[in-house]
CSV table of C-alpha atoms and ligand atoms in Angstrom, one decimal:
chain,number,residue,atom,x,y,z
V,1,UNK,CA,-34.0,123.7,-32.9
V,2,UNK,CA,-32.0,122.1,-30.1
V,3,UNK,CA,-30.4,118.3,-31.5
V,4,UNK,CA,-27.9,115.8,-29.4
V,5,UNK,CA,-25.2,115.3,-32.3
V,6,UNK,CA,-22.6,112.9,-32.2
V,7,UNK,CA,-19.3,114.4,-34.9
V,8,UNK,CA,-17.1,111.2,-35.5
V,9,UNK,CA,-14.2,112.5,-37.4
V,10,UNK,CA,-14.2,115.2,-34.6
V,11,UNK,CA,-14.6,113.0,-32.3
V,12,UNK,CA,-16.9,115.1,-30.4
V,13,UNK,CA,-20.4,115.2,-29.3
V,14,UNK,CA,-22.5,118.4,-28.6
V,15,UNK,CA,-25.9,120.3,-28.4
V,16,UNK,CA,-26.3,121.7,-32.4
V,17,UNK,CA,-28.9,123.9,-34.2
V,18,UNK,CA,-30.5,121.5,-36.0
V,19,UNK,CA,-32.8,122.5,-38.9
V,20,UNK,CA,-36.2,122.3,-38.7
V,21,UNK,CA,-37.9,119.1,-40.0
V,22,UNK,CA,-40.7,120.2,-43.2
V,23,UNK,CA,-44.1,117.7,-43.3
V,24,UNK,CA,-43.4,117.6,-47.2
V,25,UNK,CA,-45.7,114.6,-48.0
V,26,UNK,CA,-49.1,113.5,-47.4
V,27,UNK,CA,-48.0,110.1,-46.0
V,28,UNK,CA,-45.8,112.0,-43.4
V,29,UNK,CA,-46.3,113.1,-39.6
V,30,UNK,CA,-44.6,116.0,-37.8
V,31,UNK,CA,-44.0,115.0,-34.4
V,32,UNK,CA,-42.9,117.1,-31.1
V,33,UNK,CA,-40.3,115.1,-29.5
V,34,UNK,CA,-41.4,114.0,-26.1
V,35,UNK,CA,-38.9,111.6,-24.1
V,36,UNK,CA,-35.8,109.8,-25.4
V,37,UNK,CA,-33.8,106.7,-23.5
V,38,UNK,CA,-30.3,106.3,-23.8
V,39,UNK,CA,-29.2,102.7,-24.5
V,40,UNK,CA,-25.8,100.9,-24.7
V,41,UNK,CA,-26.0,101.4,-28.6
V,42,UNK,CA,-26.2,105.0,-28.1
V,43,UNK,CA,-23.1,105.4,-25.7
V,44,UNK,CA,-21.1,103.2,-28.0
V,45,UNK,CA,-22.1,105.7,-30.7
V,46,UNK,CA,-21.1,108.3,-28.6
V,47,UNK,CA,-17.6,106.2,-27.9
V,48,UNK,CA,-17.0,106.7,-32.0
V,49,UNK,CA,-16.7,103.0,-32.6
V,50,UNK,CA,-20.6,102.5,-34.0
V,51,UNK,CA,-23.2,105.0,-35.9
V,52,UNK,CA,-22.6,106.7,-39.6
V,53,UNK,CA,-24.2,110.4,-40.1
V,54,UNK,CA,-26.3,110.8,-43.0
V,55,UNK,CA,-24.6,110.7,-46.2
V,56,UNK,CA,-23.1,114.5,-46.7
V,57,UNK,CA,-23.8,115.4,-43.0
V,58,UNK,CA,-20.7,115.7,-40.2
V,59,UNK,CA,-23.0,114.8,-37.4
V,60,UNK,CA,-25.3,112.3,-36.6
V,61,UNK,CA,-28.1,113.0,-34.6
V,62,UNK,CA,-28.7,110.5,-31.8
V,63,UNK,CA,-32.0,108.9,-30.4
V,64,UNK,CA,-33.6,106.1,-31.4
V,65,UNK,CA,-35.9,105.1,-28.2
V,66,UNK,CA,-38.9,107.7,-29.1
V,67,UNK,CA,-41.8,108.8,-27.4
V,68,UNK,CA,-43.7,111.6,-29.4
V,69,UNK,CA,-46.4,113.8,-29.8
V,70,UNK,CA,-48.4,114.4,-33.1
V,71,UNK,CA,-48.7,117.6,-34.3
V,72,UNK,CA,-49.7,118.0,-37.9
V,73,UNK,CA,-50.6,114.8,-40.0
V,74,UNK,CA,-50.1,115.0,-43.9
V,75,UNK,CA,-53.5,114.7,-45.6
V,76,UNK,CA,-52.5,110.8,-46.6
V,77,UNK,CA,-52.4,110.1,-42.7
V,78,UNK,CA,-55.7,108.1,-41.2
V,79,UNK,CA,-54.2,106.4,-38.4
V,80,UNK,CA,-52.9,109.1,-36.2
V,81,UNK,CA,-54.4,112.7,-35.1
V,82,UNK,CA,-52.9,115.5,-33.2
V,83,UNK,CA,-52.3,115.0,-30.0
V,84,UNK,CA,-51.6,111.2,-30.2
V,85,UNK,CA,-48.8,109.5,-28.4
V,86,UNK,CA,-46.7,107.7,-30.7
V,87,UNK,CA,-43.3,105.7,-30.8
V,88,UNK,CA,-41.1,105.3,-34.1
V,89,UNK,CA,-39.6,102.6,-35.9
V,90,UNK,CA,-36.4,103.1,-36.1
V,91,UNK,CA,-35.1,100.6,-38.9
V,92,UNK,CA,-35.9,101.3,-43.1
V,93,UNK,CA,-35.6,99.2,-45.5
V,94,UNK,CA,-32.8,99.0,-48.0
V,95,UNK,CA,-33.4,100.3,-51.5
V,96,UNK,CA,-32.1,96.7,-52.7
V,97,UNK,CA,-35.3,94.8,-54.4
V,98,UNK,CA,-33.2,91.8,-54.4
V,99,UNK,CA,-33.3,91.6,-50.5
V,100,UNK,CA,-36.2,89.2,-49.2
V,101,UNK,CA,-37.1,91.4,-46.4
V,102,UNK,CA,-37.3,94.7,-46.8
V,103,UNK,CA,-39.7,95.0,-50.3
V,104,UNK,CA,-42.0,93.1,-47.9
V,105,UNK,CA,-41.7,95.1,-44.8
V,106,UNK,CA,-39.6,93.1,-42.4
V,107,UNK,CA,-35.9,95.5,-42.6
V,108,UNK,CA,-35.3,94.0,-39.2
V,109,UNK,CA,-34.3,90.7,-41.0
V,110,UNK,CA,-32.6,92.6,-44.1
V,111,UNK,CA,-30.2,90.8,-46.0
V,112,UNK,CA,-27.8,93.2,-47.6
V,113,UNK,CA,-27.0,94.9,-44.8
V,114,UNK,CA,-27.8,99.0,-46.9
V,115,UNK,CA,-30.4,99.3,-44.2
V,116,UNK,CA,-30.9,102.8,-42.1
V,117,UNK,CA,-31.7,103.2,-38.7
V,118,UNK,CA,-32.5,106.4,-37.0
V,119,UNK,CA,-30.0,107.6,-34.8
V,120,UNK,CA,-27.5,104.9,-35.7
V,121,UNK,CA,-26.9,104.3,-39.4
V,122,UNK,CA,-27.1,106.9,-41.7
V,123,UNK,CA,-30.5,108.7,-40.7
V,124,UNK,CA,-30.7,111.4,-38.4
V,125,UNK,CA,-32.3,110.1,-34.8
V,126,UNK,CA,-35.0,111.1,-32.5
V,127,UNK,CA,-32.9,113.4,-30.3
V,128,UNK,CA,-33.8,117.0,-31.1
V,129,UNK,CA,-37.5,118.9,-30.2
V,130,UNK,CA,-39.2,117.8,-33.7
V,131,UNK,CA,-38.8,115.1,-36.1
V,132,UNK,CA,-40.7,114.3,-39.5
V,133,UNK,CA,-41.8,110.3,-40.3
V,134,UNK,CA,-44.1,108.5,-42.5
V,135,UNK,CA,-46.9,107.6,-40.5
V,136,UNK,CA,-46.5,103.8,-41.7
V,137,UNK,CA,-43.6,103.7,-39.3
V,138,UNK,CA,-45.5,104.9,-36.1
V,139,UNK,CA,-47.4,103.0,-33.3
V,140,UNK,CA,-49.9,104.9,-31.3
V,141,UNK,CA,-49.3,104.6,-27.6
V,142,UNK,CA,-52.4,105.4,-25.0
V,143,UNK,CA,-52.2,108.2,-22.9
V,144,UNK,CA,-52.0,106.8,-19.6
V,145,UNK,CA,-48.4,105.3,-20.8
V,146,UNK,CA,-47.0,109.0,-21.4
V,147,UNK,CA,-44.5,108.5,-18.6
V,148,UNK,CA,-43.5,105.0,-19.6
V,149,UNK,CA,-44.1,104.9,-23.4
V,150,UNK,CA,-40.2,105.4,-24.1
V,151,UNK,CA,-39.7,101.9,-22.6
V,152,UNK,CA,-41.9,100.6,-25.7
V,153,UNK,CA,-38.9,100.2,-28.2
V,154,UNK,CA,-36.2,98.4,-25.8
V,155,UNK,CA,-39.4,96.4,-25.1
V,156,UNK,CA,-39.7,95.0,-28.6
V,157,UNK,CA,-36.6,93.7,-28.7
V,158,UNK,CA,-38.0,90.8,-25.7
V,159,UNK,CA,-41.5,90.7,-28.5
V,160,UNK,CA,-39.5,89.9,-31.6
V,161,UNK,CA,-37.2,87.3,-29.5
V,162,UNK,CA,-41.1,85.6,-27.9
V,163,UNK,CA,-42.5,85.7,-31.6
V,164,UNK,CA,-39.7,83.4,-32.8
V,165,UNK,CA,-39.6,81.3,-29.7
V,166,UNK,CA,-43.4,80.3,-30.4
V,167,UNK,CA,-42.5,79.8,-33.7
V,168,UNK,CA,-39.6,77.1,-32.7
V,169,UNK,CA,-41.0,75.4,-30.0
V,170,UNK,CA,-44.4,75.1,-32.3
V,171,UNK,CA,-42.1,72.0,-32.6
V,172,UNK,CA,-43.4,70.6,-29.3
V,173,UNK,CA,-47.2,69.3,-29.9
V,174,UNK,CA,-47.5,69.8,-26.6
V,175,UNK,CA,-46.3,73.3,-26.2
V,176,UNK,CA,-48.2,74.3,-29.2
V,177,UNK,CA,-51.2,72.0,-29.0
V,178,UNK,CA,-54.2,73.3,-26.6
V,179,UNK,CA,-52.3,76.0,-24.8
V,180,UNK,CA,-53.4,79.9,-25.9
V,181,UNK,CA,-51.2,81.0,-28.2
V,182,UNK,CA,-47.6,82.2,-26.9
V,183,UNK,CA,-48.3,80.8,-23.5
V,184,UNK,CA,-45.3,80.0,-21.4
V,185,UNK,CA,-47.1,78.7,-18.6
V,186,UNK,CA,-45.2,75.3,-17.0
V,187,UNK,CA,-41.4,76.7,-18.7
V,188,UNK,CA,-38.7,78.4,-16.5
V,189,UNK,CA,-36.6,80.8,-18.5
V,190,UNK,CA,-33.8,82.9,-17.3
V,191,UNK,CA,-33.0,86.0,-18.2
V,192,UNK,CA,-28.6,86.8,-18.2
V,193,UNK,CA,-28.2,90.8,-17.5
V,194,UNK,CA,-30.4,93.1,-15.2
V,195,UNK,CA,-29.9,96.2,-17.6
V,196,UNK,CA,-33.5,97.6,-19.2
V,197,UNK,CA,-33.5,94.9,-22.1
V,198,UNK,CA,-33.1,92.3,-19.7
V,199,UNK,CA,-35.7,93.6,-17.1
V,200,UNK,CA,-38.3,94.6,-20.0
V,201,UNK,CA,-37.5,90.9,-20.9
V,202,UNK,CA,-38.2,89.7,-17.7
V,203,UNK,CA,-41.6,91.4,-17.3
V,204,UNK,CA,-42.6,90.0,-20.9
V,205,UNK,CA,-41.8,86.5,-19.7
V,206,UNK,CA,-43.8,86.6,-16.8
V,207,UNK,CA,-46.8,88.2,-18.6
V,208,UNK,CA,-46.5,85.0,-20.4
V,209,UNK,CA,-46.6,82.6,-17.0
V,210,UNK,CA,-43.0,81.8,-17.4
V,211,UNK,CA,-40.7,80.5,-14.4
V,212,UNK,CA,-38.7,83.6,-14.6
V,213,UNK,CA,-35.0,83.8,-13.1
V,214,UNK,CA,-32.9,87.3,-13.7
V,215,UNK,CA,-28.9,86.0,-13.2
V,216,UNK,CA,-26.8,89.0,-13.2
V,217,UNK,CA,-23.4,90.7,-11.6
V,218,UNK,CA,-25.5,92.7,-9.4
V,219,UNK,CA,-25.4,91.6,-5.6
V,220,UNK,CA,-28.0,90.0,-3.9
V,221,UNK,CA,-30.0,92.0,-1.8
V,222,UNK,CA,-29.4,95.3,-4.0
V,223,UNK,CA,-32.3,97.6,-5.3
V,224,UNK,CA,-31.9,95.2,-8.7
V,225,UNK,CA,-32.7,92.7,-7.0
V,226,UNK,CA,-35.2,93.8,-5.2
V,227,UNK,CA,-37.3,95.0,-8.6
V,228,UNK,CA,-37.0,91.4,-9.2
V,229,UNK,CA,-38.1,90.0,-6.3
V,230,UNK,CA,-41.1,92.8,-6.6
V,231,UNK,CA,-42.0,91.5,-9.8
V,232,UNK,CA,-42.4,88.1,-8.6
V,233,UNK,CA,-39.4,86.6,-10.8
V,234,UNK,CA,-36.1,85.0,-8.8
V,235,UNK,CA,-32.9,86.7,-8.5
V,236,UNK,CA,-29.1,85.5,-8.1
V,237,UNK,CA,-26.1,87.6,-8.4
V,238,UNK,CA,-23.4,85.9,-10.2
V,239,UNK,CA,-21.3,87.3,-7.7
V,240,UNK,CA,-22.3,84.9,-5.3
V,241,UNK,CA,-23.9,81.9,-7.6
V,242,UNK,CA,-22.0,80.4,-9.5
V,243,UNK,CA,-24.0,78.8,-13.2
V,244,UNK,CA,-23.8,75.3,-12.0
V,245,UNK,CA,-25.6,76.7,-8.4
V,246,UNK,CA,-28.0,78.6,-10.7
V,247,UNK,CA,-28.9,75.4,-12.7
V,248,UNK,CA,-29.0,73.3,-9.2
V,249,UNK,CA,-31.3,75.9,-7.5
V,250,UNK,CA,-33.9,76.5,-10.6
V,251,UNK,CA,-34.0,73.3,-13.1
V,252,UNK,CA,-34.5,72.6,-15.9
V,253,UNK,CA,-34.5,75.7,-18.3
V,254,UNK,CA,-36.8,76.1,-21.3
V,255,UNK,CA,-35.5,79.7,-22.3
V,256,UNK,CA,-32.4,81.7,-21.7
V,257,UNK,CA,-33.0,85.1,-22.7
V,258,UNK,CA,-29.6,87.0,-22.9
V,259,UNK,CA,-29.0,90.6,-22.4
V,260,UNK,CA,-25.3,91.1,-21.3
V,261,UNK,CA,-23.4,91.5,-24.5
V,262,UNK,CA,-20.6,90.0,-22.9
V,263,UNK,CA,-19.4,86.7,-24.3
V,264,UNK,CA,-18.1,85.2,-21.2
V,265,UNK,CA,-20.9,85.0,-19.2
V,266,UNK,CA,-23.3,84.3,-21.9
V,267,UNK,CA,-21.6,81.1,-23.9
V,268,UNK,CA,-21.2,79.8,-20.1
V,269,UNK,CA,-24.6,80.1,-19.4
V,270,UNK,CA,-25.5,77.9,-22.6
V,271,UNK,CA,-24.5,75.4,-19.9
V,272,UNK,CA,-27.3,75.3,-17.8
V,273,UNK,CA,-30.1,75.5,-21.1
V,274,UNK,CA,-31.8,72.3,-20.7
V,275,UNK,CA,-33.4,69.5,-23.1
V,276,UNK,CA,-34.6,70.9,-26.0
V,277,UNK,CA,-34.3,74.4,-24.7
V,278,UNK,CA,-34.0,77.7,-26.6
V,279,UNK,CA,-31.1,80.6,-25.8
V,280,UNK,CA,-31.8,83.8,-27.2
V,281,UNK,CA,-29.2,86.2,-27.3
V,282,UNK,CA,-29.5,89.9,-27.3
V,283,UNK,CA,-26.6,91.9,-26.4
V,284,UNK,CA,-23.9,93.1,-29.3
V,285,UNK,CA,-20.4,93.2,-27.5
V,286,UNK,CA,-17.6,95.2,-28.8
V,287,UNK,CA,-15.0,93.7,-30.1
V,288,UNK,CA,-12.7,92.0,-27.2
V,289,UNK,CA,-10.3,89.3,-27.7
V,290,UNK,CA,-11.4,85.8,-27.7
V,291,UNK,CA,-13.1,83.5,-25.8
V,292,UNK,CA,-12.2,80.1,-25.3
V,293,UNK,CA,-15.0,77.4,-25.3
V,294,UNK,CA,-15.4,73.6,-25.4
V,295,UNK,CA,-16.8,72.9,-28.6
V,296,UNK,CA,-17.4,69.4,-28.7
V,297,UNK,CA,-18.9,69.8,-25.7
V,298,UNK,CA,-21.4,72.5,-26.8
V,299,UNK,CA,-22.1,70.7,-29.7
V,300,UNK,CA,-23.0,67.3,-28.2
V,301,UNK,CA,-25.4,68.6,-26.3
V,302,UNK,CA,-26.8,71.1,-28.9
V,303,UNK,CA,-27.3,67.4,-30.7
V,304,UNK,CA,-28.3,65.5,-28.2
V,305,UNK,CA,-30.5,67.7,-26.3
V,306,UNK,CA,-32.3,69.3,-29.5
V,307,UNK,CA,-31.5,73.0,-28.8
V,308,UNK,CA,-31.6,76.0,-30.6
V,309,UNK,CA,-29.5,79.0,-30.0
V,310,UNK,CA,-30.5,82.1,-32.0
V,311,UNK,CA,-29.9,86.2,-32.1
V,312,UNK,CA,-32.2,88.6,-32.7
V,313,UNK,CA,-31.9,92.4,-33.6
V,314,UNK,CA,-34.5,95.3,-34.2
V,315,UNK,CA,-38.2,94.2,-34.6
V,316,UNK,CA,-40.8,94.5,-37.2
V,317,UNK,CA,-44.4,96.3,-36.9
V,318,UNK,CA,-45.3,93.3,-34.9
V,319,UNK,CA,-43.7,93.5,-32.0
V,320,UNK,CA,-44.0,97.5,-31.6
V,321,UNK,CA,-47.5,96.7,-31.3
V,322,UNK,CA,-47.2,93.9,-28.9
V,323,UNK,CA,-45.0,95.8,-26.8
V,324,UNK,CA,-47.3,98.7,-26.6
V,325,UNK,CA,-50.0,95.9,-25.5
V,326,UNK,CA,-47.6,94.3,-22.9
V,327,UNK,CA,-46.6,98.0,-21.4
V,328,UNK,CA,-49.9,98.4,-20.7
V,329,UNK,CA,-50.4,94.9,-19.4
V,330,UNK,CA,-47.6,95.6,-17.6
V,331,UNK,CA,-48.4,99.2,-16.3
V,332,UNK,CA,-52.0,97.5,-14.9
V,333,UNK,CA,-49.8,94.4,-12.8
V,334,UNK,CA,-46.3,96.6,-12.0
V,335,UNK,CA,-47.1,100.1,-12.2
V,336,UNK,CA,-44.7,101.1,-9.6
V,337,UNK,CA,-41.7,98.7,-10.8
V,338,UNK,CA,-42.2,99.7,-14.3
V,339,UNK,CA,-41.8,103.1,-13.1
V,340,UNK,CA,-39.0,101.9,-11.5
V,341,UNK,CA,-36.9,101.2,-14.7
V,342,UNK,CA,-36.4,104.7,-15.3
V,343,UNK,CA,-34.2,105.9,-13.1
V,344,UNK,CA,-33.3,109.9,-14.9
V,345,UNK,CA,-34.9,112.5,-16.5
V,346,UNK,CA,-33.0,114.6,-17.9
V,347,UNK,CA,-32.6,118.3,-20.2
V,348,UNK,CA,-30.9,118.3,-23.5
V,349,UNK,CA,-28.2,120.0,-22.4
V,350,UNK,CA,-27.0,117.4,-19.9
V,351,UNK,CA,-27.2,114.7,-22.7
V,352,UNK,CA,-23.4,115.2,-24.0
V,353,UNK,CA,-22.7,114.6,-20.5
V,354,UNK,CA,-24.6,111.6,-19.8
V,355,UNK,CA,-23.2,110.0,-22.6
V,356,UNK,CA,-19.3,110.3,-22.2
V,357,UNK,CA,-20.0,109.3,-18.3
V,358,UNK,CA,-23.2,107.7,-18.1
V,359,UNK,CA,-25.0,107.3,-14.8
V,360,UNK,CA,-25.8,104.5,-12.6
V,361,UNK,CA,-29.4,103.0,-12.5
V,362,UNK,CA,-31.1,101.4,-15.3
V,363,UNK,CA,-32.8,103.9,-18.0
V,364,UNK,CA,-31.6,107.2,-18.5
V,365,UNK,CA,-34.0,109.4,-20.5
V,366,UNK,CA,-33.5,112.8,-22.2
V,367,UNK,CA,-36.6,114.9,-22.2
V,368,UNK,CA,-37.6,117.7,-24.6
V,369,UNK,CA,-41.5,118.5,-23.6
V,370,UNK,CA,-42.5,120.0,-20.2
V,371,UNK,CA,-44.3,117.1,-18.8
V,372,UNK,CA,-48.2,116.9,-19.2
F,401,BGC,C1,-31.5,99.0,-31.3
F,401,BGC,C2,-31.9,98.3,-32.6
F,401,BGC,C3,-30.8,98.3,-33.6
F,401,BGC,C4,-29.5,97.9,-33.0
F,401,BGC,C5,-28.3,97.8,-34.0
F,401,BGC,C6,-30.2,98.6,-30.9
F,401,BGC,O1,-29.8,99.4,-29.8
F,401,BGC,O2,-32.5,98.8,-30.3
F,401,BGC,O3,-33.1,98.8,-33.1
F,401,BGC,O4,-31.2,97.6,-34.7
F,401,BGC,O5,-29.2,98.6,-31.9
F,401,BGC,O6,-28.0,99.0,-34.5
């Protein structure tokens, strides 16, 4: 069957013959491949400076943004029956005991580091026209969400950053204390980057009655910035505001939720988090030569202004479900915006393609299934 397979000692990336997956366990689901996004992980994969094939096999395959179709279920599986919609994890767990995380089901916080991920690091990805799992690693997706359901994993990525944000400002009685658990209503966060992760973040933060601002290089006035205004959030391009304008214009900020990957911007924007704030960030840049940053600066106020900076990767079991419940939040308040975020559908065979020149818009997605 037809696979997207990146070769790094070749340096190459192509359409293979992959071999068909075999349901071999009871525990395990075989799955018809329905929709696949493209992400900034994948294209750095597809650069050769990021992903490891499968020990023994010279290419990796790529994918790790699923949406699927059941086929068969192994005997073992009760939560999923043909015909179902469902989205992958795409972390596992290192064989290590000694780690704290994985033995209890949280790989996305692993400690040693032997973790897999589909697509990425040593396990074939979700890329090709049918993939085997165990059904332990699969979230069910309604129906109505078939053209959107691929959003669901760059979605979790906003869910694992909100979880620990309740979690650290439980710290403020009165943020905890009488409000509905999670609620952002009365904060003002701003989202850095207008890419899919930042977007999918925004929509989360204003599910949650957030203040939401999206600051990217995007001008003003463009069809980015008109999504945003769509979705009721505030835009300014940073091509025409400048951070200390941003943090006149919108105030104190509760949240920064970062999805550029570049250092610049982002340690700059640290500026305008306000008394006892939280920045998230997101992005993974490549490696680029240093920044330079005032230290004492950035430290006196991460003192004197109790604020907490953290990163985030992957997501557990939680947050795929909550981001299948916010997608369909989201698909009832912003049907056509959320829509909106995928912006090309495209055959297998294009995928090499899209990956050495990716193009513009905001979620490219490689589609296996006739649509139905
Ligand atoms: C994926 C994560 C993964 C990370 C690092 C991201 O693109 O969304 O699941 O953990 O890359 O490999």
């Amino acid at each position: 069957m037809r696979a997207v397979a990146v070769f790094p000692a070749e340096r190459r990336t192509a359409l293979v013959d992959h071999p068909e997956p075999l349901l071999e366990r009871d525990d395990e689901v075989l799955l018809e491949v329905l929709d696949v996004g493209i992400c900034g992980t994948d294209l750095e994969i597809a650069r050769y400076e990021y992903g490891t094939p499968p020990a023994g096999s010279p290419y990796l395959v790529l994918g790790h943004e699923s949406l699927a179709r059941v086929l068969r279920a192994g005997a073992a599986a009760t939560r999923v029956r043909p015909g179902d919609l469902v989205v992958t994890r795409v972390r596992r767990p290192c064989p290590r005991p000694e780690c704290r995380a994985c033995p209890r089901g949280r790989p996305d916080f692993c400690f040693t580091g032997e973790f897999t991920e589909r697509g990425i690091k040593g396990r074939h990805g979700f890329m090709t026209e049918r993939i085997v799992d165990e059904e332990r690693f699969m979230h069910v997706v309604p129906a109505r969400l078939r053209d959107v359901g691929v959003l669901v994993e760059p979605l979790t990525i906003a869910e694992k950053a909100l979880f620990q944000v309740w979690d650290v400002q439980a710290r403020l009685p009165w943020t905890a204390a009488g409000t509905p658990a999670g609620s952002g209503h009365g904060q003002r966060a701003v989202v850095l980057g207008a890419g899919p992760v930042g977007l999918l973040g925004a929509l989360a933060l204003l599910a949650r009655g957030f203040e939401t601002w999206v600051y990217s290089r995007d001008p003003a006035g463009g069809t980015k910035a008109r999504w945003v205004d769509s979705v009721g959030a505030g835009y300014l391009s940073s091509a025409t505001t400048s951070l200390g304008q941003l943090a006149e214009r919108v105030g104190s900020v509760d949240l920064v939720y970062e999805a550029t990957g570049a250092a610049g911007i982002a340690f700059r924007a640290l500026d305008v988090l306000g008394v006892n704030g939280v920045f998230v960030f997101t992005g993974v840049p490549g490696r680029k030569t240093p920044i330079e940053l005032d230290g004492s600066g950035l430290m006196r106020r991460l003192v004197l202004e109790n604020q907490l900076v953290f990163g985030t990767v992957n997501a557990g079991a939680d947050a795929y479900d909550a981001a299948v419940e916010d997608l369909a939040r989201f698909d009832a308040r912003w049907a056509r915006p959320l829509r909106a975020l995928i912006t090309g559908r495209f055959a297998a065979e294009e995928a090499p393609r899209l990956l050495a020149d990716p193009p513009p818009g905001i979620k490219s997605v490689v589609t296996f299934a006739e649509r139905g």
